[in-house]
Protein backbone atom coordinates (compact mmCIF):
# COMPACT_ATOMS: atom_id res chain seq x y z
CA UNK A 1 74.54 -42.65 -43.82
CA UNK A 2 73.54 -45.10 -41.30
CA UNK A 3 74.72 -48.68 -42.14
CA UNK A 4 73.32 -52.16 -43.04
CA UNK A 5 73.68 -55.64 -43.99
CA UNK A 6 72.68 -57.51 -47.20
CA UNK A 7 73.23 -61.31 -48.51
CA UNK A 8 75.42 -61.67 -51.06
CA UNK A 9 76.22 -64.95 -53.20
CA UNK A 10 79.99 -65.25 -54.08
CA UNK A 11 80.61 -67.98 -56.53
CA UNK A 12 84.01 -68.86 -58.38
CA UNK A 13 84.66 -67.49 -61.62
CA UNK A 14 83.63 -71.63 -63.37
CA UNK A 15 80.77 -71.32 -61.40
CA UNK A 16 81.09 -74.76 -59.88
CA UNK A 17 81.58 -73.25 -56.15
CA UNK A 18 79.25 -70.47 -54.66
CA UNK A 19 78.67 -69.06 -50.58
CA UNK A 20 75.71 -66.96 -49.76
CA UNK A 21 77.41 -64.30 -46.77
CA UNK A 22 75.78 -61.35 -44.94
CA UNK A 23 77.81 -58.43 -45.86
CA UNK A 24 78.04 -55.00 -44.23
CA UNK A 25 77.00 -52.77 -46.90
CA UNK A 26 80.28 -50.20 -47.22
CA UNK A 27 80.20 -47.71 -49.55
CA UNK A 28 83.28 -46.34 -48.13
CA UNK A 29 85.26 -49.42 -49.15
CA UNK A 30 86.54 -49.71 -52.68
CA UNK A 31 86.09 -53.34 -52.83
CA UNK A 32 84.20 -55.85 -51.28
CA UNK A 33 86.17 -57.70 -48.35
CA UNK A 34 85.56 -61.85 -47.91
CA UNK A 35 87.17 -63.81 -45.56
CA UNK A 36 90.26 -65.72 -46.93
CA UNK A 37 88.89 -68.89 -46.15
CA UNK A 38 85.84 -68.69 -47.53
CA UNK A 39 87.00 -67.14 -51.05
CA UNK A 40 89.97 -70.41 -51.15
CA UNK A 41 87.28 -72.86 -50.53
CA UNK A 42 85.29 -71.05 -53.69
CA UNK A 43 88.88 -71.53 -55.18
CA UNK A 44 89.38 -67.75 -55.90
CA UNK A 45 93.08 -67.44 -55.99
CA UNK A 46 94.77 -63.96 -55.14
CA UNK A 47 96.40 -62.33 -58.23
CA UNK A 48 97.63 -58.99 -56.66
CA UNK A 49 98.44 -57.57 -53.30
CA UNK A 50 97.15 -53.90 -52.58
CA UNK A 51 97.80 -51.30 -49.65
CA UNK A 52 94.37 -50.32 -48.09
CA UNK A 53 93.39 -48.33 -45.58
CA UNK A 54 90.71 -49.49 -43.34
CA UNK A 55 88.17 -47.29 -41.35
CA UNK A 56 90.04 -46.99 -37.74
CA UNK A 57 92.87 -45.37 -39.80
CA UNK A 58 95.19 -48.91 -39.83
CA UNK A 59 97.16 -49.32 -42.80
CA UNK A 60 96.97 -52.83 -43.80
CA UNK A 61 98.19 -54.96 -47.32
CA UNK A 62 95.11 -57.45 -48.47
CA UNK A 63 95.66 -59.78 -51.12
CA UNK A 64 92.79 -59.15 -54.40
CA UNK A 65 91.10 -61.46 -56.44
CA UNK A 66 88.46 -62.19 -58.42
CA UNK A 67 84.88 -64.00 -58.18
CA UNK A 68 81.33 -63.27 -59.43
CA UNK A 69 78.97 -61.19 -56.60
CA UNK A 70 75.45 -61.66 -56.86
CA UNK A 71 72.38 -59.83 -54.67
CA UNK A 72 68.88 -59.40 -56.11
CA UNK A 73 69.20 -61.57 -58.99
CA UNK A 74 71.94 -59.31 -60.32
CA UNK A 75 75.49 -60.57 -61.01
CA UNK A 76 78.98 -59.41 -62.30
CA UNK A 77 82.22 -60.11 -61.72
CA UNK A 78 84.63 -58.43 -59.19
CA UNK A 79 87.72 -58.01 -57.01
CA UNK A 80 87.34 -59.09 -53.79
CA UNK A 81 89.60 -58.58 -51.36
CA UNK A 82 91.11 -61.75 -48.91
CA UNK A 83 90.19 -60.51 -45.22
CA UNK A 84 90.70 -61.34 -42.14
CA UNK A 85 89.33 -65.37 -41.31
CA UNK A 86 87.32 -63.52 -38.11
CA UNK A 87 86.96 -60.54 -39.82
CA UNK A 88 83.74 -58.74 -41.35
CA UNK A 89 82.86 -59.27 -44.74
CA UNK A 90 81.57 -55.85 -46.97
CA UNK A 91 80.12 -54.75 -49.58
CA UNK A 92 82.44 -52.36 -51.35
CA UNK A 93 81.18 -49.93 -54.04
CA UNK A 94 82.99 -51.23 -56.94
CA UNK A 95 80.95 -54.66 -57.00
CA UNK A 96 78.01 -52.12 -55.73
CA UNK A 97 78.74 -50.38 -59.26
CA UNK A 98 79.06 -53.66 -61.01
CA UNK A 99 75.56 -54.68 -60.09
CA UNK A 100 74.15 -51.72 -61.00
CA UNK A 101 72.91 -50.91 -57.31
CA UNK A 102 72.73 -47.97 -55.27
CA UNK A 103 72.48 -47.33 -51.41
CA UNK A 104 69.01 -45.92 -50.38
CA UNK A 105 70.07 -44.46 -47.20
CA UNK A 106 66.75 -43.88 -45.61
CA UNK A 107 65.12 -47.18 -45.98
CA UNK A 108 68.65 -48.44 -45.59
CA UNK A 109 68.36 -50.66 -48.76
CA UNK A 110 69.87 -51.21 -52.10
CA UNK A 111 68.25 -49.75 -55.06
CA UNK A 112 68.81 -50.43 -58.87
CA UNK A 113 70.84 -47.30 -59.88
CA UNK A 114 70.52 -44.82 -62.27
CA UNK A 115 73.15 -44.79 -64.98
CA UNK A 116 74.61 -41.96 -66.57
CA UNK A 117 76.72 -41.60 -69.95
């Protein structure tokens, strides 16, 4: 699948604190991946540390957190991890999930899903 990028609004969970990012759409990443700075100035605090391994093959500890990811007019909550300050930001598939979206890999675009029960 080729890649692509995508806006995303992060806000904090109050709402009173929001950042609109280009992301790399990634749906080889679990979760989505924000620079540190920018999720402390939304106030998102880290509430767990997890071991992930990133695309070159580098192990590498991240702390997680939580804020609210919209695109599209569609919104949910999710864990975001705290990357790197000069690091990319992505779009993991868990918040992909969340917002009910799917990857479109020939018009390299997000689609609304198709659920299943």
């Amino acid at each position: 699948m080729g890649t692509f990028n995508c806006m995303v609004r992060f806000d904090s969970l109050d709402g009173e604190r929001s950042v609109e990012i280009e992301t790399l759409v990634d749906t080889g990443a679990s979760y989505s991946i924000v620079p540190s700075a920018i999720l402390r100035r939304l106030g998102v605090e880290p509430t767990d540390r997890h071991r992930v391994t990133l695309a070159d093959g580098r192990r590498v500890t991240y702390d997680l957190g939580q804020a609210h990811a919209t695109v599209d007019g569609r919104s949910t909550p999710t864990w975001v991890y705290f990357g790197e300050d000069d690091g990319p930001s992505l779009l993991g598939a868990y918040t992909l999930e969340g917002l009910r979206l799917a990857v479109d890999p020939y018009e390299r675009r997000l689609v609304p899903s198709v659920g299943t029960a």
